[in-house]
Coordinates of C-alpha atoms and ligand atoms in Angstrom, one line a residue:
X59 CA -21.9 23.8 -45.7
X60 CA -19.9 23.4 -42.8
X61 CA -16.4 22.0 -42.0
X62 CA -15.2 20.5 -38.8
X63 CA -12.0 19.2 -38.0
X64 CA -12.0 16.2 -35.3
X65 CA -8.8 16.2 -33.6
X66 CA -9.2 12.3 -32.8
X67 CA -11.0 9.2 -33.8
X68 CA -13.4 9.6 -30.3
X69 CA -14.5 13.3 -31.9
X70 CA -14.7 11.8 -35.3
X71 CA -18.0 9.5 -33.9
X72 CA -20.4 12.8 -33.6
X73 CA -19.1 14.5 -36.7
X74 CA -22.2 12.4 -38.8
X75 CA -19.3 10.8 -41.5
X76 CA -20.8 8.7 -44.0
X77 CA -24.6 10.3 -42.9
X78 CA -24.3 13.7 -44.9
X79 CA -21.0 14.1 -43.6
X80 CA -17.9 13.5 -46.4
X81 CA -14.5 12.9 -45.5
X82 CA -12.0 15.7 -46.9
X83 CA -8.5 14.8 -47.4
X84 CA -6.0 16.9 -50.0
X85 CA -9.5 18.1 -51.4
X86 CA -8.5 17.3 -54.9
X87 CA -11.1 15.4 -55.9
X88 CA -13.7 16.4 -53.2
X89 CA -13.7 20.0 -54.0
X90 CA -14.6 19.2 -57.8
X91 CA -17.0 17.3 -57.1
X92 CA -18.8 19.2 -54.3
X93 CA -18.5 22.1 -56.8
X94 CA -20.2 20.6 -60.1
X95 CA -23.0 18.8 -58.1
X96 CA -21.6 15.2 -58.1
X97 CA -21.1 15.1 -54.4
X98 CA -23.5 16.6 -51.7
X99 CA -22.7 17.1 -48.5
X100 CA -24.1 19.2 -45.6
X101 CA -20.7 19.1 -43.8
X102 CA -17.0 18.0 -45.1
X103 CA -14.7 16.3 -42.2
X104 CA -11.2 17.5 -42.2
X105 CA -9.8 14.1 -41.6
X106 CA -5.7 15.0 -41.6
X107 CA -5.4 15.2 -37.5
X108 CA -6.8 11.8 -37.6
X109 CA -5.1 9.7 -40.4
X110 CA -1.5 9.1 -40.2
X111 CA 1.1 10.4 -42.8
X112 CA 4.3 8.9 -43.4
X113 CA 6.6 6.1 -44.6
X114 CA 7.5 3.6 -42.2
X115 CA 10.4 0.6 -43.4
X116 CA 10.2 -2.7 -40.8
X117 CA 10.1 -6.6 -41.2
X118 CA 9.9 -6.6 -45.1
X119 CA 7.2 -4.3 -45.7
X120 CA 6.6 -0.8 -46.2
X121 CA 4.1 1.2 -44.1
X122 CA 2.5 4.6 -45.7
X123 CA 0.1 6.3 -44.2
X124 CA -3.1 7.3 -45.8
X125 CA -2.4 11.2 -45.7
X126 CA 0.6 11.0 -47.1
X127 CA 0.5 12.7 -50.8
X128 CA 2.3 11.3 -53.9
X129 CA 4.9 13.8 -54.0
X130 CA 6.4 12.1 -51.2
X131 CA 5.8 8.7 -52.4
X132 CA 7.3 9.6 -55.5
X133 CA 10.3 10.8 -53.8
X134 CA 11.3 8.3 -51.3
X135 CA 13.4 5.0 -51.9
X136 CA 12.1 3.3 -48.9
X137 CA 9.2 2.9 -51.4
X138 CA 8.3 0.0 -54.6
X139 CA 9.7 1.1 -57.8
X140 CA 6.7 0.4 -59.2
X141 CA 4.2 2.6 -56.3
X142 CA 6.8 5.3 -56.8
X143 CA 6.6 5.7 -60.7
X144 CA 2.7 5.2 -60.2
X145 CA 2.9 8.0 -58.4
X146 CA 5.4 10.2 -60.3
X147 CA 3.3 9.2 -63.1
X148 CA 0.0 10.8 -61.7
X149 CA -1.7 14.3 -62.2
X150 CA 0.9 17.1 -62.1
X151 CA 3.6 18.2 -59.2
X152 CA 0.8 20.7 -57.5
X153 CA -1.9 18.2 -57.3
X154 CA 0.7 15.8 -56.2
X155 CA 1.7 18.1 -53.4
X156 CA -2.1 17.6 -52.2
X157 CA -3.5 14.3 -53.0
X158 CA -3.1 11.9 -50.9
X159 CA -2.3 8.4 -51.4
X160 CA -6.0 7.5 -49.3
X161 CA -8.2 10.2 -51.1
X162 CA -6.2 8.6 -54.9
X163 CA -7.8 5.0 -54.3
X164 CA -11.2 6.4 -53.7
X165 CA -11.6 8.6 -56.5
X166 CA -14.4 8.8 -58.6
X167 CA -14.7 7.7 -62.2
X168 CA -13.6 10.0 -64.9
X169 CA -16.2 8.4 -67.2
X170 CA -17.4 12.0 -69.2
X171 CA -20.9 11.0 -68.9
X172 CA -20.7 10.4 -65.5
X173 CA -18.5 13.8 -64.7
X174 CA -21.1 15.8 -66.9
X175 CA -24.3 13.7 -64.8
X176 CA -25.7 12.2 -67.7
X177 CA -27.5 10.2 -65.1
X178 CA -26.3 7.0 -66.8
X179 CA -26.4 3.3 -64.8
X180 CA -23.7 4.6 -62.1
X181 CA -25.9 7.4 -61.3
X182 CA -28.7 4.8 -61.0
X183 CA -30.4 4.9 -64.8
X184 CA -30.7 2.5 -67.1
X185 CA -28.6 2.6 -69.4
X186 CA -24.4 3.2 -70.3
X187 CA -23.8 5.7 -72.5
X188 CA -20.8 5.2 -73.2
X189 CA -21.5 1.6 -74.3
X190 CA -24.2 3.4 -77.4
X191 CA -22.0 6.9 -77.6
X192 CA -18.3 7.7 -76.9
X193 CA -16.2 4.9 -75.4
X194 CA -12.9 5.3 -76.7
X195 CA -11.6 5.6 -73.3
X196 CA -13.4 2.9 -71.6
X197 CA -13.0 -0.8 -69.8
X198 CA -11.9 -3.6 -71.9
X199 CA -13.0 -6.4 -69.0
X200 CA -15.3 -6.4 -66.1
X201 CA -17.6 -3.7 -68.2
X202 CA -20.7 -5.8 -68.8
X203 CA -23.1 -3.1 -66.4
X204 CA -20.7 -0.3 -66.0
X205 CA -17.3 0.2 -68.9
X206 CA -15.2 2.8 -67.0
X207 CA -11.9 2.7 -66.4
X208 CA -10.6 3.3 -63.1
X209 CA -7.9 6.2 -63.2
X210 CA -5.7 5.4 -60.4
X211 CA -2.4 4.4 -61.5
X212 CA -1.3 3.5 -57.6
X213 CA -3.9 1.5 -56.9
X214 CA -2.7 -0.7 -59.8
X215 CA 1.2 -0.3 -58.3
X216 CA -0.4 -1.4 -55.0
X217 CA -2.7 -4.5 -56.6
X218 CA 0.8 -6.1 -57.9
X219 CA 2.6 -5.5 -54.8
X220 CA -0.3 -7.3 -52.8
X221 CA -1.1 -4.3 -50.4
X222 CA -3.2 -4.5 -47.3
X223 CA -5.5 -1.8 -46.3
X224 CA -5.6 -1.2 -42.8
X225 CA -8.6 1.0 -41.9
X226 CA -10.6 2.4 -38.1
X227 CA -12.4 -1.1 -38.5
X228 CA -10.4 -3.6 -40.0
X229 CA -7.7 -4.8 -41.8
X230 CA -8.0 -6.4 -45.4
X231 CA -6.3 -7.2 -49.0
X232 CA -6.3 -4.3 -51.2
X233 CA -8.0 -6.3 -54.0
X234 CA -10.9 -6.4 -51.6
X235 CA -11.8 -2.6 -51.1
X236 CA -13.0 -2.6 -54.5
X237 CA -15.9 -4.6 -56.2
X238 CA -17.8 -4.8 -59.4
X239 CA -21.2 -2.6 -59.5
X240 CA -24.2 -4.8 -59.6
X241 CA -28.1 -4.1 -60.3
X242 CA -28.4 -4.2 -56.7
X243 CA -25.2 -1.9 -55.3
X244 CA -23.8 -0.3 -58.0
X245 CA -20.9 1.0 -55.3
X246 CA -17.4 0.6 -56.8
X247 CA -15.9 0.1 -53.2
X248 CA -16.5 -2.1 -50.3
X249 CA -16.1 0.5 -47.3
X250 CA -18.5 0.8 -44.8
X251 CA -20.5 4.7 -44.5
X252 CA -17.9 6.5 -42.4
X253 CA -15.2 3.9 -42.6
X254 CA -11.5 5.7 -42.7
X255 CA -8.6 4.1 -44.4
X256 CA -5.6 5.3 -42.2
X257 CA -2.7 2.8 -43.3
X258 CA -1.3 0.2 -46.3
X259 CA 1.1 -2.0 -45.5
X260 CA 3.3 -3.2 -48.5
X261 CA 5.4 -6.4 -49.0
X262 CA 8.9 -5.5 -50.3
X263 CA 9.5 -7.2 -53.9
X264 CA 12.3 -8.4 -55.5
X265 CA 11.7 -6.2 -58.5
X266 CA 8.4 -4.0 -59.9
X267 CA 8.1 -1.6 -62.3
X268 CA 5.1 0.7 -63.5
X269 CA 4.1 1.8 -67.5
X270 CA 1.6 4.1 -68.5
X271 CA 0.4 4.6 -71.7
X272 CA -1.7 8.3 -72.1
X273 CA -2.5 10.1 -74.9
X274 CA 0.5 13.2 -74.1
X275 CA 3.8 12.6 -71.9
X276 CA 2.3 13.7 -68.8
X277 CA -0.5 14.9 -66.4
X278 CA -3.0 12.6 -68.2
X279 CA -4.9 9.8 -66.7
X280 CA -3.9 6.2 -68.0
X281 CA -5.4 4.6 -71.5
X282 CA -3.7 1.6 -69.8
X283 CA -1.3 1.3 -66.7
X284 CA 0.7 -1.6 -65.9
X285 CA 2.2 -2.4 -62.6
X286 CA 4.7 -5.6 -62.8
X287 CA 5.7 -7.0 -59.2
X288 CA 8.3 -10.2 -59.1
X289 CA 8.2 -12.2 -55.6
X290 CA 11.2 -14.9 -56.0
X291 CA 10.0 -16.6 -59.4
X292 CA 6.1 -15.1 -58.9
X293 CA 5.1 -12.3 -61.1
X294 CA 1.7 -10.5 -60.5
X295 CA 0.5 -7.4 -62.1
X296 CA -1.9 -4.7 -61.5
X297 CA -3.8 -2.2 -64.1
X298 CA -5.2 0.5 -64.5
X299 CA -7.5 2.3 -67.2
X300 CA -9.2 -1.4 -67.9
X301 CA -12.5 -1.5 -66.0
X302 CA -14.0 -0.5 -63.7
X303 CA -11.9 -1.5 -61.0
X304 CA -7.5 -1.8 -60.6
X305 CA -8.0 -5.1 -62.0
X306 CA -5.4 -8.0 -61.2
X307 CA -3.5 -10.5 -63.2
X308 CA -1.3 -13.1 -63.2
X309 CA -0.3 -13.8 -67.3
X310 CA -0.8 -11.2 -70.3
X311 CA -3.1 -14.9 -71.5
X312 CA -5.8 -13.9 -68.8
X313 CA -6.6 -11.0 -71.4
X314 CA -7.9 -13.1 -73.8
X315 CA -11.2 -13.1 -72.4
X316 CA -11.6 -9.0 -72.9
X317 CA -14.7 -7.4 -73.9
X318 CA -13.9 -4.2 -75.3
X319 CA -16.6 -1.9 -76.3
X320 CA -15.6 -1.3 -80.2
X321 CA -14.0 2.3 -79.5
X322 CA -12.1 1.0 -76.9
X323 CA -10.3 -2.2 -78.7
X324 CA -6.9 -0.4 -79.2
X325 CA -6.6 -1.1 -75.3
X326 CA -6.8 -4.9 -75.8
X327 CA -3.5 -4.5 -77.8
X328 CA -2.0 -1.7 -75.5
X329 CA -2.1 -3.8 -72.6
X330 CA -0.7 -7.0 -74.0
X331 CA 2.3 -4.9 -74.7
X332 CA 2.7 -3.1 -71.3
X333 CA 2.4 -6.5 -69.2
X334 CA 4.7 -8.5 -71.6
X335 CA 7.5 -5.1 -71.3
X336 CA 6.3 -5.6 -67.6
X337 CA 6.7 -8.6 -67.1
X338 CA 10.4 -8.7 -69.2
X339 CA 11.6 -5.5 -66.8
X340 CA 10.9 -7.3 -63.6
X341 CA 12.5 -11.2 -64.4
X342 CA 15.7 -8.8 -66.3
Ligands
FAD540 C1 -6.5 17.2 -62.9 C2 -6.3 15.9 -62.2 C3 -5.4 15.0 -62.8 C4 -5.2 13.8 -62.1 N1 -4.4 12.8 -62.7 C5 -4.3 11.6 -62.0 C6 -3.5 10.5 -62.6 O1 -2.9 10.7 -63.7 N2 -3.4 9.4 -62.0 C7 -4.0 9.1 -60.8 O2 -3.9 8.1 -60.2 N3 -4.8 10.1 -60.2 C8 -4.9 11.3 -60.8 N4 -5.7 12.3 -60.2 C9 -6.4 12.0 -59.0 C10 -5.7 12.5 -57.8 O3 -4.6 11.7 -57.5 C11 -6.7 12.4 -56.7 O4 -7.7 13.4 -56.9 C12 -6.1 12.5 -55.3 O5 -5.2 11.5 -55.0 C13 -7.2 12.4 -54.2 O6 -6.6 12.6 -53.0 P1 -7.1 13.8 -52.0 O7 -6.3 13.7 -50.8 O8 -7.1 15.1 -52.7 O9 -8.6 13.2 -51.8 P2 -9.9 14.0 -51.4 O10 -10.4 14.8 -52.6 O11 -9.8 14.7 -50.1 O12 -10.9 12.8 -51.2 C14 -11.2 11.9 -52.3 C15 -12.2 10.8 -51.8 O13 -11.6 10.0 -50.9 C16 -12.3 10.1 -49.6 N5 -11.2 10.0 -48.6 C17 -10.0 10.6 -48.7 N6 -9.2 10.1 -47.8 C18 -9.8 9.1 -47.1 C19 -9.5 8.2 -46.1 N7 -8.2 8.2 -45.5 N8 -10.4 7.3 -45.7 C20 -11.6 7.2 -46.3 N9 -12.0 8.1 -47.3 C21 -11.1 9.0 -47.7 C22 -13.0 11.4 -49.6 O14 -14.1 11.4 -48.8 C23 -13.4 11.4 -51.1 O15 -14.5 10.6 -51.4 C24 -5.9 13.5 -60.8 C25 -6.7 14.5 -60.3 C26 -6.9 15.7 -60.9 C27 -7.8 16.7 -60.3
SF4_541 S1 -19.1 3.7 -68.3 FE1 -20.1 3.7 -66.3 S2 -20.0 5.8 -65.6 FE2 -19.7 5.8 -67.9 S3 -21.7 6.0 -68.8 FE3 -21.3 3.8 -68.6 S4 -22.3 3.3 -66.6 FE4 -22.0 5.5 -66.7

């Protein structure tokens, strides 16, 4: 395997990204992945000379760049309370010294049969396992093909907060880099093969805050995360740990409709809670 390191966007064009080549940010997840067998790649791109890092304040809205880790998101109060606690609330204080804020909302699914390549319907079989075996962690909505639950906990503080992704190509809500898998594309994104993320830009609220229920106190991934954001009288929130996807929301009613697979029914209740305590912190 080899590793380059484009020093601008112009290099970037010949290094193959998105055609055998894989983009390499903290390495957090990469790494892993390229180690178990989940992710091949003939080369890995060393993307950090070409993705910008840093918090920028101007005309109501916070810029971050998409190299910048969550130990300095965590850390800074030009930042959402509800992105910072996201953050603080992530992995442990190493990883968070790594992982960058870009590399966090394109993680991969923690789903155990898809980490120990089961081959199950994400890896392109036919069936869920989780759905017939163990789904105690699993979606509670949008889990009729696939019933992960996606593990970032900023990408639910960013959901509320109505980020936009800003990436070499174009510029776009964050609700819309993610998708549902289908029959046909069972991607979980919407980039393009070689597509970078480099910025978000995010609307200062009037209030926000971020819960997270795991099974210890820390460095666990979320049985249910809640981002609360209040714009004047407007309250949107964000989860995480639900499906497949951050999944967005605009009243605790709209989880009526769940379907839980029967292991993972606890989360039904869990998130009521969390987005009515949400909801209550931000309108306090
Ligand atoms: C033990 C452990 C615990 C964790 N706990 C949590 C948790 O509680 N909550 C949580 O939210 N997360 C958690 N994480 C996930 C962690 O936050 C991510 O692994 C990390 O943020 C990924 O960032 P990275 O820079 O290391 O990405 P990399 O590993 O470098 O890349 C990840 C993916 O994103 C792609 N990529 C990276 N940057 C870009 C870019 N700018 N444009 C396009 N593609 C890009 C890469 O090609 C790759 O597919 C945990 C991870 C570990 C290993
Ligand atoms: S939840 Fe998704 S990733 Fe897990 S076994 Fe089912 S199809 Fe595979």
């Amino acid at each position: 395997m080899e590793l380059l390191r484009p020093s601008d966007l112009t290099d970037l064009a010949s290094a193959g990204l998105g055609n055998g080549a894989v983009a390499l940010a903290g390495g957090t997840e990469v790494v892993p992945l390229v180690r178990d067998g989940l992710l091949h790649a003939e080369t890995l791109v060393d993307i950090s000379a070409l993705v910008p890092r840093g918090i920028v304040v101007a005309d109501g809205a916070v810029t971050i760049g998409a190299a910048t880790v969550l130990g300095e998101l965590e850390l800074s109060e030009s930042v959402p309370e509800a992105l910072r606690e996201a953050c603080r609330l992530s992995a442990s204080p190493q990883l968070r010294n790594m992982a960058t804020i870009g590399g966090n909302l394109l993680q991969a699914t923690r789903c155990w049969y898809w980490r120990l390549s089961y081959g199950c319907w994400l890896q392109g079989g036919s069936t869920c396992l989780a759905r017939e075996g163990q789904g105690g962690e699993h979606a509670i909505v949008g889990n009729d093909r696939c019933a992960s639950a996606h593990p970032s906990d900023p990408a639910a503080a960013l959901l509320a907060l109505g980020a936009t992704v800003r990436t070499d190509r174009r510029t776009f809500p964050l609700a819309d880099l993610y998708r549902l898998p289908t029959d046909d594309d069972r991607a979980l994104t919407t980039l393009e093969g070689g597509e970078l993320i480099l910025e978000l830009s995010v609307p200062l609220p009037d209030a926000s805050v971020y819960l997270k229920a795991m099974d210890r106190a820390r460095y666990a991934f979320a049985l249910v995360g809640v981002a609360a954001a209040r714009f004047g009288s407007e309250v949107r929130y964000g989860l995480a740990g639900v499906a497949p996807v951050p999944w967005a929301i605009s009243s605790v009613d709209a989880l009526d409709g769940a379907t839980p697979l029967e292991q993972s029914a606890y989360k039904v209740q869990l998130a009521r809670a969390l987005v009515e305590r949400a909801g209550a912190a931000v309108l306090a």
